Amino acid sequence: MRGSDSALAADRLRVDGVLVQHLRESGLTGPLWDHFQRQLLGRGLTIVTRLVRSGAMFARCGKHGRYLQQQAIPLDEAEELASDAVFDGFVIFCERGLLGKEWSAEHGQPLHEYFVNACVLAFPNVYRRWQTRMNSWRDVDLLDSFASLEQVVAEGNPEDAVVEQQAANAAFAALSEDSRRLLLLHDQGYSHAEIAEITRLTPRAVEGRIRRARLTARQHTDEER
């Protein structure tokens, strides 16, 4: 490393050290924490999504001694996996790195790199849950059409029922299999806790995925009309 690069790296670590000290003293609360959290999660999601999509995540996991059997991941599923890994990684980052004081400037690792590594450490469990969930879906019937999807993608009573149904069907078809099945289970009256048990997700994750699926379906329907 050149002298200028080394100096910049040292300055960055000092800044990270001061920041972490303030965050710890605040108990991970307050405006500074909120701003830091948003910035870190946004940047982390971009990096982790790229790692999952490219398959480089598996090599990164292997370097940490966590070897996974790699399989093709659809792009929309890759985004979900990355989101879950970032969420779980953030918990590790806070509990170990900040509150547990595992991170320190003396270790020589920039704070954002430590966070990405936490996401990498979280990925194997996220990936295994995804694999288990994919196998679990075999026991869930997937309908070719979803007659009541307009309840999700539209508000009120549409004047033109035929056009509305066509838009609903198109929106439903545009969703990933995972999202379609979640909506089907929800429409059939399953609670978030029950769906979580079937899909090997947490109730909070189920709620978030259903909300995102509805938003995607609604946006697609607006485009089709």
Short mmCIF file of C-alpha atoms in Angstrom, two decimals:
data_model
loop_
_atom_site.label_atom_id
_atom_site.label_comp_id
_atom_site.label_asym_id
_atom_site.label_seq_id
_atom_site.Cartn_x
_atom_site.Cartn_y
_atom_site.Cartn_z
CA MET A 1 0.00 0.00 0.00
CA ARG A 2 1.35 3.43 -0.92
CA GLY A 3 2.02 5.98 1.78
CA SER A 4 -0.95 8.16 0.77
CA ASP A 5 -3.30 5.16 0.72
CA SER A 6 -2.03 4.04 4.10
CA ALA A 7 -2.61 7.50 5.54
CA LEU A 8 -6.14 7.62 4.16
CA ALA A 9 -6.89 4.19 5.61
CA ALA A 10 -5.56 5.27 8.99
CA ASP A 11 -7.67 8.46 8.90
CA ARG A 12 -10.73 6.45 8.02
CA LEU A 13 -10.18 4.10 10.94
CA ARG A 14 -9.80 7.04 13.30
CA VAL A 15 -13.07 8.53 12.05
CA ASP A 16 -14.77 5.14 12.44
CA GLY A 17 -13.39 4.88 15.95
CA VAL A 18 -14.78 8.25 16.99
CA LEU A 19 -18.14 7.40 15.40
CA VAL A 20 -18.38 4.05 17.15
CA GLN A 21 -17.55 5.64 20.48
CA HIS A 22 -20.46 8.09 20.06
CA LEU A 23 -22.81 5.31 18.98
CA ARG A 24 -21.92 3.16 21.97
CA GLU A 25 -22.29 6.07 24.38
CA SER A 26 -25.74 6.83 22.93
CA GLY A 27 -26.86 3.22 23.34
CA LEU A 28 -27.50 3.01 19.58
CA THR A 29 -30.22 5.64 19.73
CA GLY A 30 -30.71 9.20 18.55
CA PRO A 31 -30.42 11.13 15.25
CA LEU A 32 -26.80 10.14 14.62
CA TRP A 33 -27.64 6.47 15.03
CA ASP A 34 -30.68 6.76 12.76
CA HIS A 35 -28.61 8.42 10.02
CA PHE A 36 -25.77 5.93 10.39
CA GLN A 37 -28.17 2.98 10.32
CA ARG A 38 -29.86 4.13 7.10
CA GLN A 39 -26.54 4.76 5.37
CA LEU A 40 -25.05 1.44 6.47
CA LEU A 41 -28.08 -0.66 5.51
CA GLY A 42 -28.43 1.02 2.13
CA ARG A 43 -24.79 0.57 1.24
CA GLY A 44 -24.72 -2.95 2.66
CA LEU A 45 -27.77 -4.03 0.70
CA THR A 46 -26.20 -2.85 -2.56
CA ILE A 47 -22.98 -4.77 -1.90
CA VAL A 48 -24.62 -7.95 -0.59
CA THR A 49 -27.14 -8.06 -3.44
CA ARG A 50 -24.26 -7.87 -5.91
CA LEU A 51 -22.45 -10.69 -4.10
CA VAL A 52 -25.50 -12.95 -4.10
CA ARG A 53 -26.44 -12.27 -7.72
CA SER A 54 -22.91 -12.91 -8.98
CA GLY A 55 -22.41 -16.01 -6.85
CA ALA A 56 -19.38 -14.42 -5.18
CA MET A 57 -21.16 -14.72 -1.85
CA PHE A 58 -20.47 -18.47 -1.81
CA ALA A 59 -16.73 -17.89 -2.21
CA ARG A 60 -16.82 -15.28 0.57
CA CYS A 61 -18.60 -17.76 2.85
CA GLY A 62 -16.00 -20.40 2.01
CA LYS A 63 -13.20 -18.08 3.13
CA HIS A 64 -14.90 -17.99 6.53
CA GLY A 65 -15.08 -21.79 6.63
CA ARG A 66 -18.78 -21.88 5.79
CA TYR A 67 -19.07 -23.99 2.68
CA LEU A 68 -22.41 -24.10 0.88
CA GLN A 69 -23.71 -26.14 -2.03
CA GLN A 70 -24.27 -23.46 -4.64
CA GLN A 71 -27.36 -23.55 -6.81
CA ALA A 72 -28.88 -21.13 -9.28
CA ILE A 73 -30.85 -18.37 -7.57
CA PRO A 74 -33.44 -16.38 -9.57
CA LEU A 75 -32.78 -12.64 -9.55
CA ASP A 76 -35.87 -11.78 -7.51
CA GLU A 77 -34.98 -14.48 -4.98
CA ALA A 78 -31.41 -13.15 -4.84
CA GLU A 79 -32.75 -9.78 -3.74
CA GLU A 80 -34.81 -11.41 -1.00
CA LEU A 81 -31.85 -13.47 0.19
CA ALA A 82 -29.64 -10.39 0.22
CA SER A 83 -32.25 -8.43 2.17
CA ASP A 84 -32.54 -11.19 4.78
CA ALA A 85 -28.75 -11.52 5.05
CA VAL A 86 -28.40 -7.77 5.58
CA PHE A 87 -31.09 -7.81 8.27
CA ASP A 88 -29.50 -10.74 10.12
CA GLY A 89 -26.02 -9.34 9.55
CA PHE A 90 -27.08 -6.04 11.06
CA VAL A 91 -28.13 -7.86 14.22
CA ILE A 92 -24.68 -9.51 14.40
CA PHE A 93 -23.03 -6.16 13.69
CA CYS A 94 -24.87 -4.44 16.53
CA GLU A 95 -24.68 -7.22 19.11
CA ARG A 96 -21.08 -8.26 18.52
CA GLY A 97 -19.37 -5.36 16.82
CA LEU A 98 -20.88 -2.39 18.63
CA LEU A 99 -22.47 -3.48 21.90
CA GLY A 100 -20.12 -6.45 22.31
CA LYS A 101 -17.18 -4.21 21.43
CA GLU A 102 -15.75 -6.78 19.01
CA TRP A 103 -14.96 -4.03 16.52
CA SER A 104 -12.13 -1.63 17.26
CA ALA A 105 -10.01 0.66 15.12
CA GLU A 106 -6.92 -1.19 16.32
CA HIS A 107 -7.99 -4.29 14.41
CA GLY A 108 -7.51 -2.35 11.18
CA GLN A 109 -10.84 -3.19 9.52
CA PRO A 110 -13.07 -0.32 8.33
CA LEU A 111 -16.50 -0.31 9.87
CA HIS A 112 -18.39 -0.88 6.62
CA GLU A 113 -16.19 -3.88 5.80
CA TYR A 114 -16.90 -5.34 9.22
CA PHE A 115 -20.63 -4.96 8.50
CA VAL A 116 -20.38 -6.69 5.12
CA ASN A 117 -18.49 -9.54 6.77
CA ALA A 118 -21.28 -9.80 9.34
CA CYS A 119 -23.75 -10.16 6.45
CA VAL A 120 -21.54 -12.87 4.94
CA LEU A 121 -21.55 -14.72 8.26
CA ALA A 122 -25.33 -14.46 8.37
CA PHE A 123 -25.83 -15.67 4.79
CA PRO A 124 -25.39 -19.45 5.33
CA ASN A 125 -28.38 -19.63 7.70
CA VAL A 126 -30.43 -17.41 5.40
CA TYR A 127 -29.51 -19.59 2.43
CA ARG A 128 -30.34 -22.84 4.23
CA ARG A 129 -33.72 -21.44 5.29
CA TRP A 130 -34.36 -20.54 1.66
CA GLN A 131 -33.45 -24.06 0.50
CA THR A 132 -35.71 -25.60 3.13
CA ARG A 133 -38.50 -23.25 2.15
CA MET A 134 -38.17 -24.19 -1.50
CA ASN A 135 -38.61 -27.84 -0.56
CA SER A 136 -41.55 -27.01 1.68
CA TRP A 137 -43.35 -25.32 -1.21
CA ARG A 138 -43.81 -28.71 -2.84
CA ASP A 139 -46.53 -29.40 -0.30
CA VAL A 140 -48.40 -26.20 -1.17
CA ASP A 141 -50.74 -26.20 -4.18
CA LEU A 142 -50.06 -23.31 -6.55
CA LEU A 143 -53.20 -22.22 -8.43
CA ASP A 144 -52.99 -21.07 -12.04
CA SER A 145 -55.19 -18.08 -11.32
CA PHE A 146 -56.00 -16.10 -8.22
CA ALA A 147 -59.54 -14.84 -8.55
CA SER A 148 -59.40 -12.53 -5.55
CA LEU A 149 -56.08 -10.83 -6.32
CA GLU A 150 -57.89 -7.61 -7.16
CA GLN A 151 -58.49 -7.27 -3.43
CA VAL A 152 -54.73 -6.92 -3.09
CA VAL A 153 -53.88 -4.84 -6.13
CA ALA A 154 -56.87 -2.51 -6.25
CA GLU A 155 -58.89 -0.53 -3.77
CA GLY A 156 -62.63 -0.21 -4.01
CA ASN A 157 -64.87 -1.79 -6.63
CA PRO A 158 -63.57 -1.59 -10.24
CA GLU A 159 -66.06 -0.32 -12.82
CA ASP A 160 -64.81 -2.69 -15.43
CA ALA A 161 -64.55 -6.10 -13.73
CA VAL A 162 -63.11 -7.82 -16.81
CA VAL A 163 -60.27 -5.35 -17.29
CA GLU A 164 -59.60 -5.36 -13.57
CA GLN A 165 -59.40 -9.14 -13.48
CA GLN A 166 -57.04 -9.23 -16.45
CA ALA A 167 -54.80 -6.67 -14.76
CA ALA A 168 -54.92 -8.67 -11.51
CA ASN A 169 -54.00 -11.90 -13.27
CA ALA A 170 -51.11 -10.20 -15.09
CA ALA A 171 -49.84 -8.74 -11.84
CA PHE A 172 -50.08 -12.11 -10.14
CA ALA A 173 -48.15 -13.78 -12.97
CA ALA A 174 -45.42 -11.12 -12.71
CA LEU A 175 -44.63 -12.08 -9.12
CA SER A 176 -42.07 -14.68 -8.14
CA GLU A 177 -43.31 -18.14 -7.15
CA ASP A 178 -42.36 -17.40 -3.57
CA SER A 179 -44.44 -14.20 -3.53
CA ARG A 180 -47.42 -15.86 -5.24
CA ARG A 181 -47.51 -18.65 -2.72
CA LEU A 182 -47.27 -16.27 0.20
CA LEU A 183 -50.23 -14.31 -1.17
CA LEU A 184 -52.16 -17.53 -1.75
CA LEU A 185 -51.59 -18.72 1.79
CA HIS A 186 -52.54 -15.32 3.16
CA ASP A 187 -55.69 -15.21 1.01
CA GLN A 188 -56.65 -18.66 2.25
CA GLY A 189 -56.74 -17.35 5.80
CA TYR A 190 -53.39 -18.45 7.16
CA SER A 191 -51.93 -16.12 9.80
CA HIS A 192 -48.41 -14.73 9.53
CA ALA A 193 -47.33 -17.13 12.28
CA GLU A 194 -48.82 -20.11 10.44
CA ILE A 195 -47.23 -19.08 7.14
CA ALA A 196 -43.93 -18.60 8.94
CA GLU A 197 -44.11 -22.19 10.20
CA ILE A 198 -44.82 -23.53 6.71
CA THR A 199 -42.15 -21.47 4.97
CA ARG A 200 -39.45 -21.58 7.68
CA LEU A 201 -39.48 -17.79 7.94
CA THR A 202 -40.12 -15.54 10.91
CA PRO A 203 -43.58 -13.92 11.19
CA ARG A 204 -41.91 -10.54 10.71
CA ALA A 205 -40.24 -11.71 7.50
CA VAL A 206 -43.57 -13.09 6.25
CA GLU A 207 -45.28 -9.78 6.91
CA GLY A 208 -42.55 -7.88 5.08
CA ARG A 209 -42.57 -10.17 2.05
CA ILE A 210 -46.35 -10.07 1.74
CA ARG A 211 -46.24 -6.29 1.94
CA ARG A 212 -43.57 -6.12 -0.79
CA ALA A 213 -45.48 -8.60 -2.97
CA ARG A 214 -48.63 -6.50 -2.68
CA LEU A 215 -46.71 -3.35 -3.56
CA THR A 216 -45.15 -5.04 -6.60
CA ALA A 217 -48.52 -6.36 -7.73
CA ARG A 218 -50.17 -2.98 -7.26
CA GLN A 219 -47.44 -1.19 -9.23
CA HIS A 220 -47.68 -3.73 -12.04
CA THR A 221 -51.46 -3.37 -12.16
CA ASP A 222 -51.19 0.42 -12.38
CA GLU A 223 -48.84 0.02 -15.33
CA GLU A 224 -51.18 -2.43 -17.09
CA ARG A 225 -54.26 -0.26 -16.83
#
